[in-house]
Coordinates of C-alpha atoms in Angstrom, one line a residue:
M82 CA 0.0 0.0 0.0
E83 CA 1.4 3.4 -1.0
T84 CA 2.3 5.8 1.8
T85 CA 3.8 9.2 1.7
L86 CA 6.6 10.6 3.8
R87 CA 8.0 14.1 3.7
G88 CA 11.5 15.4 4.4
V89 CA 13.4 18.3 3.0
G90 CA 14.2 18.2 -0.7
V91 CA 17.7 19.4 -1.3
S92 CA 18.6 18.2 -4.8
H93 CA 16.3 18.2 -7.8
G94 CA 15.2 15.2 -9.7
V95 CA 13.3 11.9 -9.3
A96 CA 14.7 8.6 -8.2
I97 CA 12.7 5.3 -8.1
G98 CA 14.3 2.2 -6.8
E99 CA 14.9 -0.3 -4.0
V100 CA 16.2 0.8 -0.6
R101 CA 19.8 -0.1 0.4
H102 CA 21.1 1.0 3.8
M103 CA 24.5 2.5 4.6
G104 CA 26.8 0.1 6.6
T105 CA 26.5 0.2 10.3
A106 CA 28.9 2.3 12.4
V107 CA 32.2 0.9 13.7
L108 CA 31.8 -0.9 17.0
E109 CA 33.4 0.6 20.1
P110 CA 36.8 -1.1 20.6
P111 CA 37.3 -2.9 23.9
A112 CA 38.9 -1.0 26.8
K113 CA 41.8 -3.4 27.6
Q114 CA 45.1 -2.4 29.1
I115 CA 48.5 -3.0 27.4
P116 CA 51.9 -3.5 29.0
A117 CA 54.1 -0.4 29.2
E118 CA 56.6 -1.9 26.8
E119 CA 54.0 -2.1 24.0
A120 CA 53.1 1.6 24.2
E121 CA 55.6 2.8 21.6
R122 CA 54.5 0.2 19.1
E123 CA 50.8 1.1 19.6
Q124 CA 51.6 4.8 19.2
G125 CA 53.3 4.0 15.9
R126 CA 50.3 2.0 14.8
A127 CA 48.0 5.0 15.6
R128 CA 50.2 7.4 13.7
Q129 CA 50.3 5.1 10.7
A130 CA 46.5 4.7 10.7
V131 CA 46.0 8.5 11.0
E132 CA 48.3 9.2 8.1
A133 CA 46.7 6.5 6.0
V134 CA 43.2 7.8 6.6
A135 CA 44.3 11.4 5.9
A136 CA 46.0 10.2 2.6
D137 CA 42.8 8.3 1.6
L138 CA 40.6 11.4 2.2
I139 CA 42.9 13.6 0.2
A140 CA 43.0 11.0 -2.6
R141 CA 39.2 10.8 -2.6
G142 CA 39.0 14.6 -2.8
N143 CA 41.4 14.7 -5.7
L144 CA 39.2 12.2 -7.6
A145 CA 36.0 14.1 -6.7
G146 CA 37.3 17.6 -7.3
G147 CA 35.4 20.8 -6.8
E148 CA 33.4 21.4 -3.5
A149 CA 34.0 17.8 -2.4
Q150 CA 37.8 18.2 -2.6
H151 CA 37.7 21.2 -0.2
V152 CA 35.5 19.4 2.3
L153 CA 37.7 16.2 2.3
E154 CA 40.9 18.2 2.6
A155 CA 39.4 19.8 5.7
Q156 CA 38.6 16.4 7.1
A157 CA 42.2 15.2 6.4
M158 CA 43.4 18.2 8.4
M159 CA 41.1 17.2 11.2
A160 CA 42.6 13.7 11.3
Q161 CA 46.1 15.1 11.5
D162 CA 45.3 17.7 14.2
P163 CA 48.5 17.7 16.4
E164 CA 46.7 18.3 19.7
L165 CA 44.3 15.5 19.0
M166 CA 47.2 13.2 18.1
A167 CA 49.1 14.2 21.2
D168 CA 46.0 13.2 23.3
V169 CA 45.9 9.8 21.5
E170 CA 49.6 9.2 22.4
R171 CA 49.0 10.2 26.0
R172 CA 46.2 7.7 26.4
I173 CA 48.3 5.0 24.8
A174 CA 51.2 5.9 27.2
V175 CA 49.0 5.1 30.2
G176 CA 47.8 1.7 28.9
S177 CA 45.2 2.1 26.1
T178 CA 45.5 0.2 22.8
A179 CA 45.9 2.3 19.7
E180 CA 42.3 1.9 18.7
R181 CA 40.9 2.6 22.2
G182 CA 43.2 5.7 22.5
V183 CA 41.9 7.0 19.2
Y184 CA 38.3 6.3 20.2
D185 CA 38.6 8.1 23.6
A186 CA 40.6 11.0 22.3
F187 CA 38.1 11.7 19.5
A188 CA 35.2 11.3 22.0
A189 CA 36.7 14.0 24.2
Y190 CA 37.2 16.4 21.3
R191 CA 33.7 15.6 20.1
A192 CA 32.3 16.7 23.4
L193 CA 34.2 20.0 23.3
L194 CA 32.7 20.8 19.8
A195 CA 29.2 19.7 20.8
N196 CA 29.2 21.9 23.8
A197 CA 30.3 25.0 21.8
G198 CA 26.6 26.0 21.3
E199 CA 26.2 23.1 18.8
Y200 CA 27.3 25.5 16.0
L201 CA 29.9 23.0 15.0
A202 CA 27.4 20.1 14.6
G203 CA 28.4 19.6 11.0
R204 CA 32.1 19.2 12.1
V205 CA 31.0 16.7 14.7
A206 CA 29.6 14.5 12.0
D207 CA 32.8 14.8 10.0
L208 CA 34.8 14.1 13.1
D209 CA 32.9 10.9 13.8
D210 CA 33.6 9.8 10.3
V211 CA 37.3 10.4 10.6
R212 CA 37.3 8.4 13.9
N213 CA 35.4 5.5 12.4
R214 CA 37.9 5.3 9.5
I215 CA 40.9 5.3 11.8
V216 CA 39.4 2.8 14.2
A217 CA 38.4 0.5 11.4
R218 CA 41.9 0.5 9.9
L219 CA 43.4 -0.3 13.3
L220 CA 40.9 -3.1 13.9
G221 CA 41.4 -4.5 10.4
V222 CA 37.8 -4.4 9.5
P223 CA 36.1 -2.9 6.4
M224 CA 35.1 0.7 6.7
P225 CA 31.3 1.0 6.9
G226 CA 30.1 2.9 3.8
V227 CA 28.1 2.7 0.6
P228 CA 26.7 -0.8 0.1
D229 CA 28.2 -3.1 -2.6
S230 CA 25.5 -3.6 -5.3
D231 CA 25.4 -4.4 -9.0
E232 CA 21.9 -3.0 -9.4
P233 CA 20.9 0.7 -9.0
Y234 CA 19.4 1.6 -5.7
V235 CA 18.2 4.5 -3.4
L236 CA 20.7 4.9 -0.5
I237 CA 19.3 5.3 3.0
A238 CA 21.5 6.6 5.9
R239 CA 21.3 8.4 9.2
D240 CA 23.7 10.9 7.6
L241 CA 26.3 10.8 4.9
A242 CA 29.9 11.6 5.5
P243 CA 31.5 13.9 2.9
A244 CA 34.0 11.1 2.0
D245 CA 31.0 8.8 1.0
T246 CA 28.9 11.5 -0.7
A247 CA 31.8 12.8 -2.8
L248 CA 32.4 9.5 -4.6
L249 CA 28.8 8.3 -5.1
D250 CA 28.4 6.7 -8.5
P251 CA 25.2 8.3 -10.0
A252 CA 24.9 5.3 -12.3
L253 CA 24.3 3.1 -9.2
V254 CA 23.0 5.5 -6.5
L255 CA 19.8 6.8 -8.0
G256 CA 19.2 9.1 -5.1
F257 CA 19.6 9.2 -1.3
V258 CA 17.6 9.9 1.8
T259 CA 19.0 10.8 5.3
E260 CA 17.5 11.2 8.7
E261 CA 19.8 14.0 9.6
G262 CA 21.1 17.1 7.8
G263 CA 19.6 20.2 6.4
P264 CA 19.4 22.2 3.1
T265 CA 22.9 23.6 3.7
S266 CA 24.6 20.5 5.1
H267 CA 27.7 19.1 3.4
S268 CA 25.6 16.2 2.1
A269 CA 23.0 18.5 0.5
I270 CA 25.6 20.7 -1.1
L271 CA 27.6 17.8 -2.6
A272 CA 24.4 16.1 -3.8
R273 CA 23.5 19.1 -5.8
A274 CA 27.0 19.2 -7.2
L275 CA 26.7 15.6 -8.3
G276 CA 23.2 16.1 -9.7
V277 CA 21.8 13.2 -7.5
P278 CA 18.2 13.6 -6.2
A279 CA 18.3 13.8 -2.4
V280 CA 16.0 14.3 0.6
V281 CA 17.3 15.0 4.1
A282 CA 15.9 15.5 7.6
L283 CA 13.4 12.6 7.2
P284 CA 12.7 11.1 10.7
G285 CA 12.4 7.3 10.6
A286 CA 14.2 6.9 7.2
G287 CA 16.3 4.1 8.8
E288 CA 13.1 2.1 9.4
L289 CA 12.5 1.6 5.7
A290 CA 13.1 -2.1 5.1
E291 CA 15.9 -3.2 2.8
G292 CA 14.6 -3.9 -0.7
T293 CA 11.5 -1.7 -0.3
V294 CA 10.7 0.2 -3.5
I295 CA 10.5 4.0 -2.9
A296 CA 10.1 7.0 -5.2
V297 CA 12.1 10.1 -4.1
D298 CA 11.2 13.6 -5.3
G299 CA 14.3 15.7 -4.6
S300 CA 12.4 18.9 -5.3
T301 CA 9.4 18.6 -3.0
G302 CA 11.0 16.4 -0.3
E303 CA 8.3 13.7 -0.8
I304 CA 9.0 10.0 -0.4
F305 CA 6.4 7.6 -1.8
V306 CA 6.8 4.1 -0.3
E307 CA 5.7 1.2 -2.5
P308 CA 4.4 3.7 -5.1
S309 CA 1.5 2.6 -7.3
A310 CA 2.0 2.1 -11.1
E311 CA 0.1 5.3 -11.6
K312 CA 2.3 7.3 -9.2
R313 CA 5.5 5.9 -10.8
A314 CA 4.2 6.8 -14.3
E315 CA 3.2 10.3 -13.1
M316 CA 6.6 11.0 -11.6
E317 CA 8.5 9.5 -14.5
S318 CA 6.5 11.6 -16.9
A319 CA 7.1 14.8 -14.8
A320 CA 10.9 14.0 -14.8
A321 CA 10.9 13.5 -18.6
A322 CA 9.1 16.8 -19.1
R323 CA 11.6 18.5 -16.9
K324 CA 14.5 17.0 -18.7
A325 CA 13.1 18.1 -22.1
A326 CA 12.6 21.7 -20.7
L327 CA 16.2 21.8 -19.5
S328 CA 17.5 20.7 -22.9
A329 CA 15.4 23.3 -24.7
S330 CA 16.6 26.1 -22.4
S331 CA 19.8 28.0 -23.1
G332 CA 21.2 31.5 -23.1
P333 CA 21.2 34.2 -20.4
G334 CA 18.7 34.1 -17.5
A335 CA 15.5 36.0 -18.1
T336 CA 11.7 36.0 -17.5
S337 CA 9.4 35.2 -20.4
D338 CA 8.9 39.0 -21.0
G339 CA 12.6 39.7 -21.3
H340 CA 13.5 40.9 -17.7
K341 CA 17.1 39.9 -17.4
V342 CA 18.2 37.9 -14.3
P343 CA 21.9 36.9 -14.7
L344 CA 22.5 33.3 -13.6
L345 CA 25.9 32.9 -12.0
A346 CA 27.8 30.1 -10.4
N347 CA 29.1 29.5 -6.9
V348 CA 32.6 28.1 -7.1
G349 CA 35.0 26.9 -4.5
G350 CA 38.2 27.0 -6.7
P351 CA 39.5 26.5 -10.2
G352 CA 38.2 22.9 -10.2
D353 CA 34.6 24.0 -10.2
V354 CA 35.0 26.2 -13.3
P355 CA 34.5 23.6 -16.1
A356 CA 31.1 22.6 -14.8
A357 CA 30.0 26.3 -14.4
V358 CA 31.1 27.0 -18.0
E359 CA 29.3 23.9 -19.3
A360 CA 26.1 24.9 -17.5
G361 CA 26.1 28.3 -19.2
A362 CA 26.9 30.4 -16.1
E363 CA 27.1 34.1 -17.0
G364 CA 29.9 34.5 -14.5
V365 CA 30.6 33.7 -10.9
G366 CA 28.4 35.1 -8.1
L367 CA 30.4 33.6 -5.3
F368 CA 34.0 32.7 -5.6
R369 CA 34.9 31.1 -2.2
T370 CA 38.6 31.7 -1.5
E371 CA 38.8 29.6 1.7
F372 CA 40.3 26.6 -0.3
L373 CA 43.6 28.4 -0.5
F374 CA 43.8 29.0 3.2
L375 CA 42.7 25.6 4.3
D376 CA 45.7 24.0 2.7
D377 CA 47.8 25.1 5.7
S378 CA 45.8 26.4 8.7
K379 CA 49.0 27.7 10.4
Q380 CA 49.9 30.4 7.8
A381 CA 48.3 32.4 5.0
P382 CA 49.2 31.4 1.4
S383 CA 51.7 33.6 -0.4
E384 CA 50.6 36.4 -2.6
E385 CA 52.0 34.6 -5.6
K386 CA 50.0 31.4 -4.9
Q387 CA 46.8 33.5 -4.5
V388 CA 47.4 35.4 -7.8
A389 CA 47.7 32.2 -9.7
A390 CA 44.5 30.7 -8.3
Y391 CA 42.5 33.8 -8.7
R392 CA 43.6 34.3 -12.3
A393 CA 42.7 30.7 -13.2
V394 CA 39.1 31.5 -12.4
L395 CA 39.0 35.1 -13.8
E396 CA 40.4 33.9 -17.2
A397 CA 37.5 31.5 -17.6
F398 CA 34.9 34.3 -17.8
P399 CA 36.1 36.9 -20.3
E400 CA 33.7 39.8 -20.4
G401 CA 31.7 38.1 -17.5
R402 CA 31.2 39.1 -13.9
V403 CA 33.2 37.4 -11.2
V404 CA 32.4 38.2 -7.5
V405 CA 35.1 37.2 -5.1
R406 CA 34.4 36.8 -1.4
V407 CA 37.5 37.5 0.7
L408 CA 38.4 35.0 3.3
D409 CA 35.5 33.9 5.5
A410 CA 37.3 32.2 8.4
G411 CA 36.0 31.4 11.9
A412 CA 33.1 29.3 13.2
D413 CA 33.1 26.0 11.2
K414 CA 36.2 27.1 9.2
P415 CA 38.8 27.9 12.0
L416 CA 42.4 28.8 10.9
E417 CA 45.1 28.5 13.5
F418 CA 46.8 31.8 12.5
L419 CA 43.6 33.8 12.4
T420 CA 40.9 32.4 14.6
P421 CA 40.7 32.9 18.4
A422 CA 41.0 29.5 20.1
D423 CA 38.9 30.2 23.2
E424 CA 35.7 31.6 21.9
P425 CA 32.6 30.3 23.8
N426 CA 30.4 30.6 20.7
P427 CA 32.5 30.9 17.4
A428 CA 29.4 31.5 15.3
L429 CA 28.8 34.8 17.2
G430 CA 32.4 35.7 17.6
V431 CA 35.3 36.9 15.5
R432 CA 34.6 35.5 12.0
G433 CA 34.6 36.7 8.5
L434 CA 35.4 40.4 8.1
R435 CA 35.9 40.7 11.8
S436 CA 38.9 38.3 11.6
L437 CA 40.3 40.2 8.6
L438 CA 40.1 43.6 10.3
D439 CA 41.9 42.2 13.3
H440 CA 44.6 40.9 10.8
P441 CA 44.9 43.7 8.2
D442 CA 48.1 42.1 6.7
V443 CA 46.1 39.0 5.7
L444 CA 43.4 41.2 4.1
R445 CA 45.9 43.5 2.4
T446 CA 47.8 40.5 0.8
Q447 CA 44.5 39.0 -0.5
L448 CA 43.3 42.3 -2.0
T449 CA 46.7 43.0 -3.5
A450 CA 46.7 39.5 -5.1
L451 CA 43.3 40.1 -6.6
S452 CA 44.5 43.4 -8.0
K453 CA 47.4 41.8 -9.7
A454 CA 45.4 38.7 -10.9
V455 CA 42.9 40.9 -12.8
Q456 CA 45.5 43.0 -14.6
G457 CA 45.1 42.8 -18.4
L458 CA 41.9 40.8 -18.2
P459 CA 38.5 42.0 -19.6
V460 CA 36.6 40.4 -16.8
H461 CA 34.4 42.5 -14.5
L462 CA 35.8 41.9 -11.0
E463 CA 33.8 42.5 -7.9
V464 CA 35.0 41.9 -4.4
M465 CA 32.8 41.5 -1.3
A466 CA 33.3 41.1 2.4
P467 CA 31.5 38.3 4.5
M468 CA 29.6 39.0 7.8
V469 CA 29.2 42.8 7.4
A470 CA 27.1 44.0 10.3
D471 CA 26.8 47.8 9.7
R472 CA 28.1 50.8 7.8
A473 CA 31.3 51.0 9.8
D474 CA 32.2 47.4 8.7
A475 CA 31.4 48.3 5.0
K476 CA 33.5 51.5 5.2
A477 CA 36.5 49.7 6.7
F478 CA 36.3 47.1 3.9
A479 CA 36.0 49.7 1.2
D480 CA 38.9 51.7 2.6
A481 CA 41.1 48.6 2.7
C482 CA 40.2 47.9 -1.0
R483 CA 41.2 51.4 -2.1
Q484 CA 44.4 51.3 -0.1
A485 CA 45.3 48.1 -1.9
G486 CA 44.8 49.9 -5.2
L487 CA 42.1 47.4 -6.2
Q488 CA 40.3 48.4 -9.4
A489 CA 37.0 46.6 -8.8
K490 CA 33.5 47.1 -7.4
F491 CA 33.4 46.6 -3.6
G492 CA 30.4 45.0 -2.0
A493 CA 29.0 43.5 1.2
M494 CA 27.4 40.3 2.0
V495 CA 24.0 40.4 3.8
E496 CA 24.2 37.5 6.3
I497 CA 23.3 39.2 9.5
P498 CA 19.8 40.7 10.0
S499 CA 21.2 44.0 11.0
A500 CA 22.7 44.3 7.5
A501 CA 19.3 43.7 5.9
L502 CA 17.6 46.2 8.2
R503 CA 20.2 48.9 7.5
A504 CA 21.0 48.0 3.9
R505 CA 20.6 51.5 2.6
S506 CA 23.1 52.8 5.1
I507 CA 25.6 50.1 4.1
L508 CA 25.1 50.9 0.4
R509 CA 26.5 54.4 1.1
E510 CA 29.9 52.8 1.4
V511 CA 29.8 49.9 -1.1
E512 CA 28.4 49.4 -4.6
F513 CA 26.5 46.1 -4.3
L514 CA 24.9 43.6 -1.9
S515 CA 24.9 39.8 -2.1
L516 CA 22.6 37.9 0.1
G517 CA 24.0 34.8 1.8
T518 CA 20.7 33.2 2.6
N519 CA 22.3 30.2 4.5
D520 CA 23.8 32.3 7.3
L521 CA 21.0 34.9 7.1
A522 CA 18.5 32.2 8.0
Q523 CA 20.8 30.8 10.7
Y524 CA 21.1 34.2 12.4
T525 CA 17.5 35.2 11.8
F526 CA 16.0 32.1 13.5
A527 CA 18.9 31.1 15.8
A528 CA 18.9 27.8 14.0
D529 CA 22.2 26.1 13.3
R530 CA 22.4 25.3 9.6
Q531 CA 24.0 21.9 10.3
V532 CA 21.4 20.6 12.8
G533 CA 18.6 18.5 11.2
A534 CA 16.3 19.1 14.2
V535 CA 15.9 22.7 13.3
S536 CA 15.9 22.3 9.5
R537 CA 12.4 23.8 9.2
L538 CA 13.8 27.1 10.4
Q539 CA 16.6 26.9 7.8
D540 CA 14.0 26.6 5.0
P541 CA 14.6 29.6 2.7
W542 CA 10.9 29.9 2.1
Q543 CA 10.4 31.2 5.6
P544 CA 8.4 34.5 5.2
A545 CA 10.6 36.3 7.7
L546 CA 13.6 35.5 5.6
L547 CA 11.8 36.7 2.4
D548 CA 11.0 40.0 4.3
L549 CA 14.7 40.5 4.9
V550 CA 15.5 39.8 1.2
A551 CA 12.8 42.3 0.1
L552 CA 14.3 45.0 2.5
S553 CA 17.7 44.5 1.0
A554 CA 16.5 44.5 -2.6
E555 CA 14.4 47.6 -2.0
A556 CA 17.3 49.5 -0.5
A557 CA 19.5 48.6 -3.5
R558 CA 16.9 49.7 -5.9
A559 CA 16.6 53.1 -4.1
E560 CA 20.3 53.6 -4.3
G561 CA 20.5 52.5 -7.9
K562 CA 22.7 49.5 -7.0
S563 CA 22.5 45.7 -7.5
C564 CA 21.5 43.1 -4.9
G565 CA 22.1 39.4 -5.7
V566 CA 21.5 36.1 -3.9
C567 CA 24.4 33.7 -3.6
G568 CA 23.0 31.4 -0.9
E569 CA 21.4 28.0 -1.5
A570 CA 18.0 29.6 -1.9
A571 CA 18.9 30.6 -5.5
S572 CA 19.1 26.9 -6.5
D573 CA 15.4 26.3 -6.0
P574 CA 13.7 27.1 -9.4
L575 CA 10.4 28.2 -7.9
L576 CA 12.0 30.3 -5.2
A577 CA 14.2 31.8 -7.9
C578 CA 11.1 33.2 -9.4
V579 CA 10.0 34.6 -6.0
L580 CA 13.4 36.2 -5.4
T581 CA 13.2 37.8 -8.8
G582 CA 9.8 39.1 -7.8
L583 CA 11.3 40.6 -4.6
G584 CA 13.7 42.7 -6.7
V585 CA 16.8 40.5 -6.6
T586 CA 19.0 41.4 -9.6
S587 CA 21.1 38.2 -10.0
L588 CA 21.1 34.6 -8.8
S589 CA 24.2 32.5 -8.0
M590 CA 24.1 28.8 -7.4
G591 CA 25.9 25.4 -7.9
A592 CA 26.4 24.8 -11.6
A593 CA 24.0 21.8 -11.6
S594 CA 21.1 24.0 -10.6
I595 CA 21.5 26.6 -13.4
P596 CA 19.6 24.8 -16.2
Y597 CA 16.6 24.2 -13.8
V598 CA 16.5 27.8 -12.8
R599 CA 16.9 29.1 -16.3
A600 CA 14.1 26.9 -17.6
T601 CA 11.7 27.8 -14.8
L602 CA 12.3 31.6 -15.0
A603 CA 11.7 31.5 -18.7
K604 CA 8.1 30.3 -18.1
Y605 CA 6.9 33.4 -16.2
T606 CA 6.6 37.1 -16.6
L607 CA 8.2 39.6 -14.1
A608 CA 4.6 40.5 -13.0
Q609 CA 3.8 36.9 -12.2
C610 CA 7.0 36.6 -10.2
E611 CA 6.1 39.8 -8.3
R612 CA 2.6 38.4 -7.5
A613 CA 4.1 35.1 -6.4
A614 CA 6.6 37.0 -4.1
S615 CA 3.7 39.0 -2.5
A616 CA 1.7 35.8 -1.9
A617 CA 4.7 34.1 -0.3
R618 CA 5.4 37.0 2.0
A619 CA 1.8 37.1 3.1
A620 CA 2.0 33.5 4.3
D621 CA 2.7 32.4 7.9
S622 CA 5.0 29.5 7.3
A623 CA 7.5 28.2 4.8
E624 CA 5.2 25.5 3.5
E625 CA 2.3 28.0 3.1
A626 CA 4.6 30.4 1.3
R627 CA 5.8 27.7 -1.1
V628 CA 2.2 26.6 -1.9
A629 CA 1.0 30.2 -2.3
A630 CA 3.7 31.0 -4.8
Q631 CA 3.0 27.8 -6.7
V632 CA -0.7 28.6 -6.9
V633 CA 0.0 32.1 -8.3
L634 CA 2.5 30.8 -10.9
S635 CA 0.3 27.9 -12.0
G636 CA -2.7 30.3 -12.5
E637 CA -5.0 28.2 -10.2

């Protein structure tokens, strides 16, 4: 009998197939004592296992490339953390086996992260995965992970570690469903990059029996258990129609009546550029520069290294627009040379622009490198600061750009509610705004973007979030300046129409989402988008807003 479940759709598409479950977690190793003379040997075993796991994560990242590579490199750094390794060796020195020392040391570190306001919940999941890989290697057992199957299937898991998600084979894994996670979790972001339909934050997903046939709608978040022949045919027909519309859609982003909405790509480094170009991106709306700094958390990359990396991206979009976000460190992206180590709540502490203003030499080097990288290129470079709170922040950043001799537009990201509320004041200092809806939702609703339990508050359809977007867009229009969206909200085709109706002037997203958004925007006029936006803002919940917009656009 067909039943319907609902989670959070995070990656477009339809998947119909049998359920396969992720392997179970590594068992806790026994707490047995070893003789003192074996301690040195056990410490060596632990070091070898750590290095092997770190090397494996880096190799997986090199194979995957793009966003996945940056996530996995960060995990490898986590495995090699010197303080963590020192704790492992201390525990072994007083009698623990290598596997037990690793298990207990990681547990202690995990508790520290979990107690830091739970902002680092996403890093806790990554830490657990690193621990499991090291312990499995020490125990000599296979690492739990993606099931071995010759037939395509839908993967079910409590959550997916980046190392597993990054190398999913779309030919075998038709889609996946997780109990944890949210729209901006690592699994969601990587699923969109892979083009694999995915639903997260589905309570009880693990109770679906192995071999059960389910249909997954990655757009709506609906799961149909044992779907009828009629339901399967309906979903397959809708998927085919969507594919045909994507194939027919090309060129710049625009509504059906010709209102231009440039569709840009979010990139995390040169490795993401080919997919963006292939998808027809009109430029880059968010060039994350953290990948350069995560290579070595103890010191900033040289100016020469930065120039080469920036130029590789800038050269790919001649005559296009490339918006670079300067280093956004802190919170879940700590850097030893930049980030305070003793903050009680890193999410509300010294992160983003605050870190850079405390370390002006790091900011100056980055801005100088960007200035040199753009020389002689016809690209339209724009540079923006993360975590701008007020006009003083915006002025400090603009002043730093001028002092570095940067010939580019200077902008501010709107990720803090105060920036949306005072957007017009901020625009007196900078030339454009870019809305980071992931963090803006997190700070508006006090809801950690990595915690599945509060995922409904991370839904970008929340009317309060739409109100803040509208305030920012209205301020930009009044000042004659631009206001784009570079958060995950832009990757939702229906929401892209609403954002356009709110007055947003460009949309930036993962490359895989660009064809979906382009095809959907082309179906509606600007007036229809504006009516849908008004209907969504008049709603009282995210679900009501989504339905209201859909009703307007469908003409019902």
